[in-house]
């Protein structure tokens, strides 16, 4: 559209498998869905601001698949540097999985 994205910022993602730490939910769901000044996640017209980036889950999966060096991670997730891992925006393999990944 020439003025930025015409797609969503994020979406629901589910990870399934035997090695996952079960029962986890990452991110924050709005306490109230009404469009008010008290709800900073609802900016109107059905748009909710995500609290985690798309890269959040993919970082953990890339680690699981063996990506360990920073240069390769930057190639796979070029916007990763824009998010704060300390603020739990980025999930690690240790947070998502119970066991170590299988050896190649």
CSV table of N, CA and C in Angstrom, one decimal:
chain,number,residue,atom,x,y,z
A,1,UNK,N,0.8,-1.2,0.0
A,1,UNK,CA,0.0,0.0,0.0
A,1,UNK,C,0.9,1.3,0.0
A,2,UNK,N,2.2,1.1,0.1
A,2,UNK,CA,3.1,2.3,0.0
A,2,UNK,C,3.3,3.0,1.3
A,3,UNK,N,2.5,2.7,2.3
A,3,UNK,CA,2.6,3.3,3.6
A,3,UNK,C,3.0,2.4,4.8
A,4,UNK,N,3.6,1.3,4.4
A,4,UNK,CA,4.0,0.3,5.5
A,4,UNK,C,3.3,-1.0,5.2
A,5,UNK,N,3.2,-1.8,6.1
A,5,UNK,CA,2.7,-3.1,5.9
A,5,UNK,C,1.2,-3.1,5.8
A,6,UNK,N,0.6,-4.0,5.0
A,6,UNK,CA,-0.8,-4.2,5.0
A,6,UNK,C,-1.2,-5.5,5.5
A,7,UNK,N,-0.3,-6.1,6.3
A,7,UNK,CA,-0.5,-7.4,7.0
A,7,UNK,C,-0.4,-7.2,8.5
A,8,UNK,N,-0.6,-8.2,9.2
A,8,UNK,CA,-0.6,-8.2,10.6
A,8,UNK,C,0.8,-8.1,11.2
A,9,UNK,N,1.0,-7.7,12.4
A,9,UNK,CA,2.3,-7.6,13.1
A,9,UNK,C,2.7,-9.0,13.6
A,10,UNK,N,1.8,-9.8,14.0
A,10,UNK,CA,2.1,-11.1,14.6
A,10,UNK,C,0.8,-12.0,14.5
A,11,UNK,N,0.9,-13.1,15.0
A,11,UNK,CA,-0.2,-14.0,15.0
A,11,UNK,C,0.0,-15.1,16.1
A,12,UNK,N,-1.0,-15.9,16.2
A,12,UNK,CA,-0.8,-17.0,17.2
A,12,UNK,C,0.0,-18.1,16.6
A,13,UNK,N,0.9,-18.7,17.4
A,13,UNK,CA,1.8,-19.7,16.9
A,13,UNK,C,1.7,-20.9,18.0
A,14,UNK,N,1.7,-22.1,17.5
A,14,UNK,CA,1.7,-23.2,18.4
A,14,UNK,C,2.8,-24.1,18.0
A,15,UNK,N,3.4,-24.7,19.1
A,15,UNK,CA,4.5,-25.6,18.9
A,15,UNK,C,4.1,-26.9,19.5
A,16,UNK,N,4.2,-28.0,18.8
A,16,UNK,CA,3.7,-29.3,19.3
A,16,UNK,C,4.9,-30.3,19.1
A,17,UNK,N,5.0,-31.2,20.1
A,17,UNK,CA,6.0,-32.2,20.0
A,17,UNK,C,6.4,-32.7,21.4
A,18,UNK,N,7.0,-33.9,21.4
A,18,UNK,CA,7.3,-34.6,22.6
A,18,UNK,C,8.4,-33.9,23.5
A,19,UNK,N,9.3,-33.1,22.9
A,19,UNK,CA,10.4,-32.5,23.6
A,19,UNK,C,10.1,-31.2,24.2
A,20,UNK,N,8.9,-30.7,23.9
A,20,UNK,CA,8.5,-29.3,24.4
A,20,UNK,C,8.2,-29.3,25.9
A,21,UNK,N,8.5,-28.2,26.5
A,21,UNK,CA,8.0,-28.0,27.9
A,21,UNK,C,6.6,-27.6,27.8
A,22,UNK,N,5.7,-28.4,28.3
A,22,UNK,CA,4.3,-28.2,28.1
A,22,UNK,C,3.7,-27.2,28.9
A,23,UNK,N,2.5,-26.7,28.5
A,23,UNK,CA,1.7,-25.8,29.2
A,23,UNK,C,2.2,-24.3,29.3
A,24,UNK,N,3.1,-23.9,28.4
A,24,UNK,CA,3.6,-22.6,28.4
A,24,UNK,C,2.8,-21.7,27.5
A,25,UNK,N,2.6,-20.5,27.9
A,25,UNK,CA,2.1,-19.4,27.0
A,25,UNK,C,3.0,-18.3,27.1
A,26,UNK,N,3.5,-17.8,25.9
A,26,UNK,CA,4.4,-16.7,25.9
A,26,UNK,C,3.6,-15.5,25.3
A,27,UNK,N,4.0,-14.3,25.8
A,27,UNK,CA,3.3,-13.1,25.4
A,27,UNK,C,2.3,-12.8,26.4
A,28,UNK,N,1.5,-11.7,26.1
A,28,UNK,CA,0.5,-11.2,27.1
A,28,UNK,C,-0.8,-11.0,26.3
A,29,UNK,N,-1.8,-11.5,26.8
A,29,UNK,CA,-3.2,-11.3,26.2
A,29,UNK,C,-3.8,-10.1,27.0
A,30,UNK,N,-4.5,-9.2,26.3
A,30,UNK,CA,-5.0,-8.0,26.9
A,30,UNK,C,-6.0,-8.4,28.0
A,31,UNK,N,-6.0,-7.8,29.1
A,31,UNK,CA,-7.0,-8.1,30.2
A,31,UNK,C,-8.4,-7.6,29.8
A,32,UNK,N,-8.5,-6.6,28.9
A,32,UNK,CA,-9.7,-6.1,28.5
A,32,UNK,C,-9.7,-5.8,27.0
A,33,UNK,N,-10.7,-6.3,26.3
A,33,UNK,CA,-10.7,-6.1,24.8
A,33,UNK,C,-11.3,-4.8,24.4
A,34,UNK,N,-11.9,-4.0,25.3
A,34,UNK,CA,-12.5,-2.8,24.9
A,34,UNK,C,-11.4,-1.8,24.5
A,35,UNK,N,-11.8,-0.9,23.5
A,35,UNK,CA,-11.0,0.1,23.0
A,35,UNK,C,-11.0,1.3,23.9
A,36,UNK,N,-10.1,1.4,24.9
A,36,UNK,CA,-10.1,2.5,25.8
A,36,UNK,C,-8.6,3.0,26.0
A,37,UNK,N,-8.4,4.1,26.6
A,37,UNK,CA,-7.1,4.6,26.9
A,37,UNK,C,-6.4,3.7,27.9
A,38,UNK,N,-7.1,3.0,28.7
A,38,UNK,CA,-6.6,2.1,29.7
A,38,UNK,C,-6.1,0.8,29.1
A,39,UNK,N,-6.3,0.6,27.8
A,39,UNK,CA,-5.9,-0.7,27.2
A,39,UNK,C,-4.9,-0.3,26.0
A,40,UNK,N,-3.6,-0.2,26.3
A,40,UNK,CA,-2.7,0.1,25.3
A,40,UNK,C,-2.5,-0.9,24.2
A,41,UNK,N,-2.9,-2.1,24.4
A,41,UNK,CA,-2.8,-3.2,23.4
A,41,UNK,C,-3.8,-3.1,22.3
A,42,UNK,N,-5.0,-2.5,22.6
A,42,UNK,CA,-6.0,-2.4,21.6
A,42,UNK,C,-6.0,-0.9,21.0
A,43,UNK,N,-5.6,-0.9,19.8
A,43,UNK,CA,-5.5,0.4,19.1
A,43,UNK,C,-6.7,0.7,18.2
A,44,UNK,N,-7.7,0.0,18.3
A,44,UNK,CA,-8.9,0.2,17.6
A,44,UNK,C,-9.1,-0.6,16.3
A,45,UNK,N,-10.3,-0.6,15.8
A,45,UNK,CA,-10.7,-1.4,14.6
A,45,UNK,C,-10.2,-2.8,14.6
A,46,UNK,N,-10.3,-3.4,15.8
A,46,UNK,CA,-9.9,-4.8,15.9
A,46,UNK,C,-8.4,-5.1,15.9
A,47,UNK,N,-7.6,-4.1,16.0
A,47,UNK,CA,-6.1,-4.3,16.0
A,47,UNK,C,-5.6,-4.3,17.4
A,48,UNK,N,-4.9,-5.4,17.7
A,48,UNK,CA,-4.3,-5.6,19.0
A,48,UNK,C,-2.8,-5.7,18.8
A,49,UNK,N,-2.0,-4.9,19.5
A,49,UNK,CA,-0.6,-4.9,19.4
A,49,UNK,C,0.0,-6.1,20.1
A,50,UNK,N,0.8,-6.9,19.4
A,50,UNK,CA,1.4,-8.1,20.0
A,50,UNK,C,2.5,-7.7,21.0
A,51,UNK,N,2.7,-8.5,22.0
A,51,UNK,CA,3.7,-8.2,23.0
A,51,UNK,C,5.0,-9.0,22.7
A,52,UNK,N,5.0,-9.9,21.7
A,52,UNK,CA,6.2,-10.6,21.3
A,52,UNK,C,6.3,-10.5,19.8
A,53,UNK,N,7.6,-10.4,19.3
A,53,UNK,CA,7.8,-10.4,17.9
A,53,UNK,C,7.6,-11.8,17.3
A,54,UNK,N,7.4,-11.8,16.0
A,54,UNK,CA,7.4,-13.0,15.2
A,54,UNK,C,8.7,-13.8,15.4
A,55,UNK,N,9.8,-13.1,15.6
A,55,UNK,CA,11.1,-13.7,15.8
A,55,UNK,C,11.2,-14.5,17.1
A,56,UNK,N,10.4,-14.2,18.0
A,56,UNK,CA,10.4,-14.7,19.4
A,56,UNK,C,10.5,-16.3,19.4
A,57,UNK,N,9.6,-16.9,18.7
A,57,UNK,CA,9.5,-18.4,18.7
A,57,UNK,C,10.5,-18.9,17.7
A,58,UNK,N,10.8,-18.2,16.6
A,58,UNK,CA,11.7,-18.7,15.6
A,58,UNK,C,13.1,-18.8,16.1
A,59,UNK,N,13.5,-17.9,17.0
A,59,UNK,CA,14.8,-18.0,17.6
A,59,UNK,C,15.1,-19.3,18.3
A,60,UNK,N,14.1,-19.7,19.1
A,60,UNK,CA,14.2,-21.0,19.8
A,60,UNK,C,14.3,-22.2,18.8
A,61,UNK,N,13.5,-22.1,17.8
A,61,UNK,CA,13.5,-23.2,16.8
A,61,UNK,C,14.8,-23.3,16.0
A,62,UNK,N,15.3,-22.1,15.7
A,62,UNK,CA,16.6,-22.1,15.0
A,62,UNK,C,17.7,-22.7,15.9
A,63,UNK,N,17.7,-22.3,17.2
A,63,UNK,CA,18.6,-22.9,18.1
A,63,UNK,C,18.5,-24.4,18.2
A,64,UNK,N,17.2,-24.9,18.2
A,64,UNK,CA,16.9,-26.3,18.3
A,64,UNK,C,17.5,-27.0,17.1
A,65,UNK,N,17.4,-26.4,15.9
A,65,UNK,CA,17.9,-27.0,14.7
A,65,UNK,C,19.4,-26.8,14.5
A,66,UNK,N,20.1,-26.3,15.5
A,66,UNK,CA,21.5,-26.3,15.5
A,66,UNK,C,22.2,-24.9,15.1
A,67,UNK,N,21.4,-23.9,15.0
A,67,UNK,CA,22.0,-22.6,14.7
A,67,UNK,C,22.6,-22.0,16.0
A,68,UNK,N,23.9,-21.9,16.0
A,68,UNK,CA,24.5,-21.4,17.3
A,68,UNK,C,25.4,-20.1,17.1
A,69,UNK,N,25.8,-19.8,15.9
A,69,UNK,CA,26.6,-18.6,15.7
A,69,UNK,C,25.8,-17.4,15.4
A,70,UNK,N,26.2,-16.3,15.8
A,70,UNK,CA,25.4,-15.0,15.7
A,70,UNK,C,25.2,-14.6,14.3
A,71,UNK,N,26.2,-14.8,13.4
A,71,UNK,CA,26.1,-14.4,12.0
A,71,UNK,C,25.0,-15.2,11.3
A,72,UNK,N,25.0,-16.5,11.5
A,72,UNK,CA,23.9,-17.3,10.9
A,72,UNK,C,22.5,-16.9,11.4
A,73,UNK,N,22.5,-16.6,12.7
A,73,UNK,CA,21.2,-16.2,13.3
A,73,UNK,C,20.7,-14.9,12.7
A,74,UNK,N,21.7,-14.0,12.5
A,74,UNK,CA,21.3,-12.7,11.9
A,74,UNK,C,20.8,-12.9,10.5
A,75,UNK,N,21.3,-13.8,9.8
A,75,UNK,CA,20.9,-14.1,8.4
A,75,UNK,C,19.5,-14.7,8.4
A,76,UNK,N,19.2,-15.6,9.3
A,76,UNK,CA,17.9,-16.2,9.4
A,76,UNK,C,16.8,-15.3,10.0
A,77,UNK,N,17.2,-14.5,11.0
A,77,UNK,CA,16.3,-13.6,11.6
A,77,UNK,C,16.9,-12.1,11.6
A,78,UNK,N,16.8,-11.5,10.5
A,78,UNK,CA,17.5,-10.2,10.3
A,78,UNK,C,17.0,-9.1,11.2
A,79,UNK,N,15.8,-9.2,11.8
A,79,UNK,CA,15.3,-8.1,12.7
A,79,UNK,C,15.5,-8.5,14.2
A,80,UNK,N,16.2,-9.6,14.4
A,80,UNK,CA,16.3,-10.0,15.8
A,80,UNK,C,17.0,-9.0,16.7
A,81,UNK,N,17.9,-8.2,16.2
A,81,UNK,CA,18.6,-7.2,17.0
A,81,UNK,C,17.6,-6.1,17.5
A,82,UNK,N,16.5,-6.0,16.9
A,82,UNK,CA,15.5,-4.9,17.3
A,82,UNK,C,14.7,-5.3,18.6
A,83,UNK,N,14.9,-6.5,19.1
A,83,UNK,CA,14.1,-6.9,20.3
A,83,UNK,C,15.0,-7.2,21.5
A,84,UNK,N,14.4,-7.1,22.6
A,84,UNK,CA,15.2,-7.2,23.9
A,84,UNK,C,15.0,-8.6,24.5
A,85,UNK,N,16.0,-9.4,24.5
A,85,UNK,CA,15.9,-10.7,25.1
A,85,UNK,C,15.7,-10.7,26.6
A,86,UNK,N,16.2,-9.6,27.2
A,86,UNK,CA,16.0,-9.5,28.7
A,86,UNK,C,14.5,-9.3,29.0
A,87,UNK,N,13.8,-8.6,28.1
A,87,UNK,CA,12.4,-8.3,28.4
A,87,UNK,C,11.5,-9.5,27.9
A,88,UNK,N,12.1,-10.7,27.7
A,88,UNK,CA,11.4,-11.9,27.3
A,88,UNK,C,10.7,-11.7,25.9
A,89,UNK,N,11.3,-10.9,25.1
A,89,UNK,CA,10.7,-10.8,23.7
A,89,UNK,C,11.2,-12.0,22.8
A,90,UNK,N,12.4,-12.6,23.2
A,90,UNK,CA,13.0,-13.6,22.5
A,90,UNK,C,13.0,-14.9,23.3
A,91,UNK,N,12.5,-16.0,22.8
A,91,UNK,CA,12.5,-17.3,23.5
A,91,UNK,C,13.7,-18.1,23.1
A,92,UNK,N,14.3,-18.7,24.1
A,92,UNK,CA,15.5,-19.6,23.8
A,92,UNK,C,15.0,-21.1,23.7
A,93,UNK,N,15.9,-21.9,23.2
A,93,UNK,CA,15.6,-23.3,23.1
A,93,UNK,C,15.5,-23.9,24.5
A,94,UNK,N,16.2,-23.4,25.5
A,94,UNK,CA,16.1,-23.9,26.8
A,94,UNK,C,14.8,-23.6,27.4
A,95,UNK,N,14.2,-22.5,27.0
A,95,UNK,CA,12.8,-22.1,27.6
A,95,UNK,C,11.7,-23.0,26.9
A,96,UNK,N,11.9,-23.4,25.7
A,96,UNK,CA,10.9,-24.0,24.9
A,96,UNK,C,10.9,-25.6,25.0
A,97,UNK,N,12.2,-26.1,25.1
A,97,UNK,CA,12.3,-27.5,25.0
A,97,UNK,C,12.8,-28.1,26.3
A,98,UNK,N,12.4,-29.4,26.6
A,98,UNK,CA,12.8,-30.1,27.8
A,98,UNK,C,14.3,-30.7,27.6
A,99,UNK,N,14.5,-31.3,26.4
A,99,UNK,CA,15.7,-32.0,26.2
A,99,UNK,C,16.6,-31.3,25.2
A,100,UNK,N,17.8,-31.7,25.1
A,100,UNK,CA,18.7,-31.2,24.0
A,100,UNK,C,18.3,-31.7,22.7
A,101,UNK,N,18.5,-30.9,21.6
A,101,UNK,CA,18.1,-31.4,20.3
A,101,UNK,C,18.9,-32.6,19.9
A,102,UNK,N,18.3,-33.4,19.0
A,102,UNK,CA,19.0,-34.6,18.5
A,102,UNK,C,20.2,-34.2,17.7
A,103,UNK,N,21.3,-35.0,17.8
A,103,UNK,CA,22.5,-34.7,17.1
A,103,UNK,C,22.2,-35.0,15.6
A,104,UNK,N,22.8,-34.1,14.7
A,104,UNK,CA,22.6,-34.3,13.3
A,104,UNK,C,23.1,-35.6,12.7
